[in-house]
Structures are given as C-alpha cells and as structure tokens.
Short mmCIF file of C-alpha atoms in Angstrom, two decimals:
data_model
loop_
_atom_site.label_atom_id
_atom_site.label_comp_id
_atom_site.label_asym_id
_atom_site.label_seq_id
_atom_site.Cartn_x
_atom_site.Cartn_y
_atom_site.Cartn_z
CA MET A 858 5.54 29.66 10.14
CA ALA A 859 6.09 32.69 7.90
CA ASP A 860 3.28 33.55 5.51
CA VAL A 861 5.56 33.00 2.51
CA ALA A 862 6.38 29.43 3.62
CA LEU A 863 2.73 28.66 4.32
CA ASP A 864 1.75 30.02 0.91
CA ARG A 865 4.27 27.61 -0.61
CA LEU A 866 2.63 24.68 1.16
CA ARG A 867 -0.80 25.80 -0.04
CA ALA A 868 0.53 25.85 -3.58
CA ASP A 869 2.08 22.39 -3.10
CA ILE A 870 -1.28 20.94 -2.07
CA VAL A 871 -2.90 22.50 -5.13
CA GLU A 872 -0.25 20.93 -7.38
CA VAL A 873 -0.56 17.49 -5.79
CA GLY A 874 -4.35 17.72 -6.09
CA ARG A 875 -3.97 18.56 -9.79
CA ARG A 876 -1.73 15.52 -10.30
CA LEU A 877 -4.16 13.21 -8.52
CA TYR A 878 -7.04 14.47 -10.66
CA THR A 879 -5.08 14.40 -13.93
CA ARG A 880 -3.95 10.81 -13.37
CA GLY A 881 -7.47 9.69 -12.56
CA PHE A 882 -6.69 8.92 -8.93
CA CYS A 883 -9.68 11.05 -7.87
CA ALA A 884 -13.07 11.63 -9.47
CA SER A 885 -15.48 14.45 -8.74
CA ASN A 886 -14.71 15.78 -5.25
CA ASP A 887 -13.02 12.60 -4.01
CA GLY A 888 -9.77 12.51 -2.07
CA ASN A 889 -8.06 14.77 0.44
CA ILE A 890 -4.58 16.04 1.22
CA SER A 891 -2.97 17.50 4.34
CA ILE A 892 0.36 18.80 5.61
CA ARG A 893 1.49 19.13 9.21
CA PHE A 894 3.48 22.36 9.22
CA ALA A 895 3.87 22.93 12.99
CA GLU A 896 3.61 20.83 16.14
CA ASN A 897 -0.12 21.49 16.46
CA ARG A 898 -1.10 22.86 13.06
CA VAL A 899 -2.32 21.07 9.95
CA LEU A 900 -3.07 22.52 6.52
CA THR A 901 -5.80 20.58 4.75
CA THR A 902 -7.95 20.58 1.64
CA PRO A 903 -11.56 21.79 1.95
CA LYS A 904 -14.58 19.56 1.59
CA SER A 905 -16.67 19.33 -1.59
CA VAL A 906 -14.05 20.63 -4.01
CA SER A 907 -12.52 18.80 -6.99
CA LYS A 908 -8.84 18.17 -6.39
CA GLY A 909 -8.14 19.25 -9.97
CA TYR A 910 -9.61 22.72 -9.52
CA MET A 911 -8.42 23.93 -6.13
CA THR A 912 -6.79 27.28 -5.45
CA PRO A 913 -4.40 28.10 -2.59
CA ASP A 914 -6.91 30.33 -0.78
CA MET A 915 -9.27 27.35 -0.34
CA MET A 916 -7.01 25.60 2.18
CA VAL A 917 -7.99 25.33 5.84
CA VAL A 918 -5.75 25.39 8.93
CA VAL A 919 -6.78 23.24 11.91
CA ASP A 920 -5.16 22.03 15.11
CA LEU A 921 -4.59 18.36 15.98
CA ASP A 922 -8.01 18.25 17.65
CA GLY A 923 -9.65 19.31 14.41
CA LYS A 924 -10.56 22.82 15.52
CA LYS A 925 -10.47 25.29 12.64
CA ILE A 926 -7.88 28.01 13.09
CA SER A 927 -8.27 29.82 9.78
CA GLY A 928 -9.90 29.48 6.37
CA ASP A 929 -13.14 30.48 4.67
CA ARG A 930 -14.23 26.89 4.00
CA GLU A 931 -14.80 23.76 6.04
CA ALA A 932 -12.00 21.20 6.34
CA SER A 933 -12.06 17.88 4.50
CA SER A 934 -14.69 15.41 5.65
CA GLU A 935 -11.91 12.85 6.16
CA LEU A 936 -9.94 15.12 8.51
CA LEU A 937 -10.29 12.70 11.45
CA MET A 938 -8.33 10.05 9.55
CA HIS A 939 -5.51 12.50 8.77
CA LEU A 940 -5.28 13.66 12.38
CA GLU A 941 -5.07 10.07 13.59
CA VAL A 942 -2.12 9.47 11.27
CA TYR A 943 -0.30 12.48 12.70
CA ARG A 944 -0.97 11.32 16.27
CA GLN A 945 0.38 7.84 15.56
CA ARG A 946 3.28 8.88 13.31
CA PRO A 947 5.38 11.79 14.61
CA ASP A 948 7.63 11.40 11.54
CA ALA A 949 4.77 11.86 9.05
CA GLN A 950 4.41 15.40 7.73
CA ALA A 951 1.89 14.81 4.96
CA VAL A 952 -1.05 12.52 4.15
CA VAL A 953 -2.66 11.78 0.77
CA HIS A 954 -5.95 9.92 0.43
CA ALA A 955 -7.24 9.04 -3.02
CA HIS A 956 -9.17 6.42 -4.99
CA PRO A 957 -6.72 5.15 -7.64
CA PRO A 958 -8.83 2.69 -9.67
CA LEU A 959 -6.64 -0.40 -9.73
CA ALA A 960 -5.45 -0.18 -6.13
CA THR A 961 -9.03 0.51 -5.05
CA GLY A 962 -10.09 -2.53 -7.06
CA PHE A 963 -7.75 -4.66 -4.95
CA ALA A 964 -9.21 -3.04 -1.82
CA VAL A 965 -12.75 -3.83 -2.96
CA ALA A 966 -11.78 -7.43 -3.78
CA GLY A 967 -10.17 -7.80 -0.36
CA VAL A 968 -6.76 -8.56 -1.85
CA ALA A 969 -3.81 -6.91 -0.09
CA LEU A 970 -0.74 -5.81 -2.04
CA ASP A 971 1.54 -7.79 0.23
CA ARG A 972 3.23 -10.33 -2.06
CA ALA A 973 6.96 -10.17 -2.69
CA VAL A 974 6.72 -9.23 -6.36
CA LEU A 975 8.69 -6.03 -7.04
CA ALA A 976 12.12 -5.38 -5.55
CA GLU A 977 11.55 -1.61 -5.55
CA VAL A 978 8.32 -1.93 -3.55
CA ILE A 979 9.94 -4.26 -1.02
CA CYS A 980 12.73 -1.73 -0.47
CA THR A 981 10.41 1.27 -0.12
CA LEU A 982 6.88 0.43 1.03
CA GLY A 983 7.44 -3.17 2.11
CA SER A 984 3.79 -4.18 1.83
CA ILE A 985 0.42 -2.48 1.51
CA PRO A 986 -2.14 -4.18 3.79
CA ILE A 987 -5.91 -3.73 3.78
CA VAL A 988 -7.52 -1.78 6.60
CA ASP A 989 -10.86 -3.22 7.73
CA TYR A 990 -13.91 -1.48 6.31
CA ALA A 991 -15.14 1.52 8.25
CA THR A 992 -17.72 4.15 7.40
CA PRO A 993 -15.98 7.15 5.80
CA SER A 994 -16.00 10.46 7.66
CA THR A 995 -16.77 8.77 11.00
CA PRO A 996 -14.56 7.92 14.00
CA GLU A 997 -14.64 4.30 12.77
CA LEU A 998 -12.14 5.06 9.99
CA PRO A 999 -9.30 6.53 12.10
CA ALA A 1000 -9.79 3.65 14.56
CA ALA A 1001 -9.36 1.15 11.73
CA VAL A 1002 -6.31 2.97 10.31
CA ARG A 1003 -4.66 3.13 13.74
CA GLN A 1004 -3.87 -0.61 13.71
CA TYR A 1005 -1.63 -0.43 10.65
CA ILE A 1006 -0.34 3.11 10.19
CA LYS A 1007 2.46 2.76 12.76
CA ALA A 1008 4.18 0.17 10.56
CA HIS A 1009 3.17 1.21 7.03
CA ASP A 1010 3.48 4.21 4.73
CA GLY A 1011 0.81 2.90 2.36
CA LEU A 1012 -2.58 1.35 3.11
CA LEU A 1013 -5.56 0.06 1.16
CA LEU A 1014 -8.87 1.05 2.73
CA ALA A 1015 -11.42 -1.74 2.27
CA ASN A 1016 -14.08 -0.70 -0.28
CA HIS A 1017 -12.84 2.87 -0.10
CA GLY A 1018 -9.44 3.72 -1.59
CA ALA A 1019 -5.83 4.16 -0.53
CA LEU A 1020 -3.83 6.26 1.92
CA THR A 1021 -0.14 7.17 1.90
CA VAL A 1022 2.08 9.23 4.18
CA GLY A 1023 5.46 10.88 3.73
CA PRO A 1024 7.99 13.39 5.04
CA ASP A 1025 6.39 16.00 2.75
CA VAL A 1026 3.37 16.19 0.49
CA TYR A 1027 5.27 15.19 -2.66
CA GLY A 1028 6.76 12.19 -0.87
CA ALA A 1029 3.27 11.07 0.16
CA TYR A 1030 2.00 11.59 -3.39
CA TYR A 1031 4.85 9.61 -4.97
CA LYS A 1032 4.00 6.70 -2.68
CA MET A 1033 0.42 6.85 -3.96
CA GLU A 1034 1.84 6.56 -7.48
CA THR A 1035 3.85 3.52 -6.36
CA VAL A 1036 0.79 1.85 -4.83
CA GLU A 1037 -1.21 2.25 -8.05
CA HIS A 1038 1.75 1.16 -10.22
CA PHE A 1039 2.21 -1.93 -8.06
CA ALA A 1040 -1.51 -2.74 -8.36
CA LYS A 1041 -1.37 -2.43 -12.15
CA ILE A 1042 1.64 -4.75 -12.50
CA SER A 1043 0.15 -7.27 -10.06
CA LEU A 1044 -3.13 -7.35 -11.95
CA VAL A 1045 -1.41 -7.86 -15.31
CA ALA A 1046 0.75 -10.68 -13.90
CA ARG A 1047 -2.31 -12.43 -12.49
CA LEU A 1048 -4.18 -12.09 -15.78
CA LEU A 1049 -1.20 -13.68 -17.52
CA GLY A 1050 -1.32 -16.71 -15.28
CA GLY A 1051 0.18 -15.72 -11.95
CA GLU A 1052 3.05 -13.99 -10.23
CA ARG A 1053 6.48 -15.37 -9.55
CA LEU A 1054 7.39 -14.38 -6.02
CA ILE A 1055 10.73 -13.25 -4.65
CA SER A 1056 11.95 -15.79 -2.09
CA GLN A 1057 12.50 -15.05 1.57
CA GLU A 1058 16.27 -15.14 1.19
CA GLU A 1059 16.09 -12.45 -1.48
CA VAL A 1060 13.61 -10.35 0.52
CA ILE A 1061 16.11 -10.28 3.39
CA ARG A 1062 18.80 -9.06 0.98
CA LEU A 1063 16.48 -6.33 -0.30
CA GLN A 1064 15.58 -5.21 3.21
CA ASN A 1065 19.29 -4.86 4.00
CA LEU A 1066 19.59 -2.49 1.02
CA ARG A 1067 17.28 -0.01 2.74
CA GLY A 1068 20.06 1.24 4.96
CA LYS A 1069 22.60 1.28 2.13
CA TYR A 1070 20.39 3.56 0.02
CA GLY A 1071 19.20 5.67 2.93
CA ILE A 1072 15.59 4.46 2.68
CA THR A 1073 13.72 5.07 5.90
CA SER A 1074 10.83 2.86 6.95
CA PRO A 1075 8.50 2.95 9.96
CA ALA A 1076 8.96 -0.78 10.62
CA PRO A 1077 11.01 -3.79 9.47
CA ILE A 1078 9.76 -6.47 7.11
CA CYS A 1079 8.53 -9.67 8.72
CA LEU A 1080 8.38 -12.64 6.38
CA ASP A 1081 5.21 -14.63 5.92
CA ASP A 1082 5.55 -18.28 4.89
CA MET A 1083 1.74 -18.42 4.77
CA ASP A 1084 1.77 -20.37 8.02
CA GLY A 1085 1.18 -23.59 6.11
CA SER A 1086 -2.43 -22.62 5.40
CA GLY A 1087 -2.18 -20.08 2.59
CA ALA A 1088 -3.53 -17.30 4.80
CA PRO A 1089 -1.30 -14.26 5.44
CA VAL A 1090 -0.04 -13.82 8.95
CA VAL A 1091 -1.30 -10.57 10.46
CA ASP A 1092 1.20 -8.55 12.48
CA ALA A 1093 0.62 -4.82 12.70
CA SER A 1094 4.06 -4.22 14.27
CA CYS A 1095 5.92 -4.94 11.05
CA GLN A 1096 5.45 -5.00 7.27
CA VAL A 1097 4.23 -8.51 6.49
CA VAL A 1098 5.45 -9.67 3.09
CA ARG A 1099 4.14 -12.91 1.63
CA SER A 1100 7.26 -14.68 0.46
CA PRO A 1101 7.88 -18.43 0.10
CA ASP A 1102 10.71 -20.10 1.98
CA VAL A 1103 12.59 -21.93 -0.77
CA PRO A 1104 16.30 -22.00 0.14
CA GLY A 1105 18.72 -21.43 -2.68
CA GLN A 1106 16.16 -19.88 -5.02
CA ARG A 1107 15.38 -16.24 -5.74
CA LEU A 1108 12.18 -16.49 -7.80
CA VAL A 1109 9.49 -19.14 -7.39
CA PRO A 1110 5.86 -19.56 -8.52
CA ASP A 1111 3.32 -18.24 -6.05
CA PRO A 1112 2.33 -21.36 -4.06
CA SER A 1113 -1.19 -19.96 -3.52
CA SER A 1114 -1.92 -19.39 -7.21
CA GLY A 1115 -1.90 -22.97 -8.47
CA LEU A 1116 0.67 -21.99 -11.11
CA GLY A 1117 3.47 -24.51 -11.41
CA PHE A 1118 4.47 -26.27 -8.21
CA VAL A 1119 6.42 -25.54 -5.06
CA LEU A 1120 7.51 -28.03 -2.45
CA ARG A 1121 7.35 -26.71 1.10
CA THR A 1122 10.70 -27.40 2.71
CA ASP A 1123 12.27 -27.04 6.12
CA SER A 1124 15.21 -24.72 6.83
CA GLY A 1125 17.59 -27.34 5.44
CA GLY A 1126 15.78 -27.60 2.14
CA VAL A 1127 14.28 -31.02 2.90
CA PRO A 1128 10.61 -31.45 1.82
CA ARG A 1129 8.27 -31.27 4.79
CA ASP A 1130 5.87 -34.11 5.65
CA ASP A 1131 2.94 -31.88 4.67
CA ALA A 1132 4.57 -30.77 1.39
CA GLU A 1133 2.16 -30.06 -1.45
CA ILE A 1134 2.52 -30.10 -5.20
CA ARG A 1135 0.16 -27.70 -6.98
CA LEU A 1136 -0.52 -28.07 -10.70
CA THR A 1137 -2.49 -26.09 -13.24
CA TYR A 1138 -5.33 -27.89 -15.07
CA ARG A 1139 -3.20 -27.95 -18.21
CA GLU A 1140 -0.30 -29.58 -16.39
CA LEU A 1141 -2.61 -32.08 -14.71
CA ALA A 1142 -4.26 -32.95 -18.05
CA ALA A 1143 -0.83 -33.47 -19.61
CA LEU A 1144 0.20 -35.83 -16.82
CA ILE A 1145 -3.04 -37.81 -17.16
CA GLU A 1146 -2.65 -38.02 -20.93
CA GLU A 1147 0.92 -39.27 -20.55
CA ALA A 1148 -0.17 -41.88 -18.01
CA VAL A 1149 -2.95 -43.12 -20.31
CA GLU A 1150 -0.51 -43.43 -23.22
CA ARG A 1151 1.81 -45.55 -21.10
CA LEU A 1152 -1.05 -47.91 -20.22
CA ARG A 1153 -1.91 -48.56 -23.87
#
C-alpha cells in the first residue's frame, strides 16, 4: 500500500479514537482499534495510550501472526483478539473494541442485547450476544470470541466491554455507536416497566428488508421462541433474536418480563397446553380486589 494511503488510515484511526474518547466509550488508556490494509498486514493502536490523544505516528504495523513489522511502540495488548477476528472473518477490514458504559453494564449483568426491540438493529446487527468471560490480553479472549464472531458484527464481552467489526474503521465505529444506543434504549424501556417485543412474523419481514436496502450480514437471523423455558437458544451459526411467536400481531409484551400477559400459541394461533398468563403485581392485586368485591 502506498505511503499516502497508509497515512490516511493512520489518521482515520486517530479520528475514531478521538470519537470513542469524546463520547465516553473509553476511559484512560482503554480500548483498541485496528485496520487490515493488506492480506497479511494490520495497522493497530499502540498499548498504554489514551484513545483521545493519539497521533498518526504512534500506530504499529503487524502481520496476522502478531509480529511487528514497523512502528516505534508496542502493539495493543488486545492484539490477539483483533487477529482472531481477521482470521475468522475474511470480510472484516476493521475492529473496534471499547467500553461504552451502558453496553458494558449489560455485559457485566450478563444480559445480552438479543431481544427484538428496534427494527433498525434487527436489520443491521441482528443481535448482540455475550461472549463468555475470558482474561483480557490472553489467548483465552480470542478463543471465546471465536465462537460468535463468524455470525455477528457486534459482541458484548462479559465483564469487559464490547467489540464491533466492519468493512472499514468508520463502519466498525458506527456499529459501536449502535450497540451503545441500543443498550440505552433497552435500559430506559426496562426502567419504565418493560419492553414490547417485535413478533416473529415482523422480524422475518425486517430480515427480508436487508437485501432490499443492500445491508450485508455475516449470518441470517434465527428466531428464538425461548424454547418454552424463557432461556435463549444458543446457536453461534446465526443471529439469535428473542422474539415471541404470536401470529397476527406485530408488537407484544415481553413474555419474560412479567409485564402484561402473553398466551403461548401453536402455529395456528391456538393456545398451547402449557400456555402461561403472566401478570404484574398491580394487575394481580386488581383482579383479587375485584374478586373480593364480587363475594361481598
């Protein structure tokens, strides 16, 4: 690659680092960014530098084995994770790792961002699963990431942060913005009483829009009806989206939240034998009060 083009990529990493720091996605020296600019060459941020105060000359060039090719500094301590992404995803040309507070809060709480809540997220990222905890800067982390990165462009790292990939460094950064935005909206909805979920029928419609709008995705969406137990089905070959199967409806209360009620039905819309009705305490109290009044 010509020096001018490589200088442009160095400047792009500096700009993305500045945006991460300005938006509070990284504190102190947290986070790391990389770009694959040739078949066996990766440009990466250095270790122990604030992402808000980098300069282009700080960047380090390594090969896909992690061997330093050029640069006055040492490569990011999380380089192994970035290299694993590039090995598993030939289409990925950039990786961003950061600690956006709300998304990281979900990662710490062990709550994946995999519910069918926002149409835009379903069309673009699909779902954002949680990667099992692994010690940062060790071979454990790339091994943990390997299970999910083939099917997802955005991941939560348990008790660590978030990771996004894209066709270029700005694309990867914008996905990090989306992950944090999704986390913020999800948190607000839960504080207000719970999320209404987009039904499976509507999720299928949204997935079909991907092709219409030219949205590329590493894997298709696979719908999760919670398997009758409330636990998400794990399938690393596709983007698992938690979405209730309620034929004929587009929005329904989240059946796992206790807000309102949802009857589990079969494909024909007939209530199943194990159908449940879930009520809030307020709704239950109102029903009891009404029953008592009728007995008087």
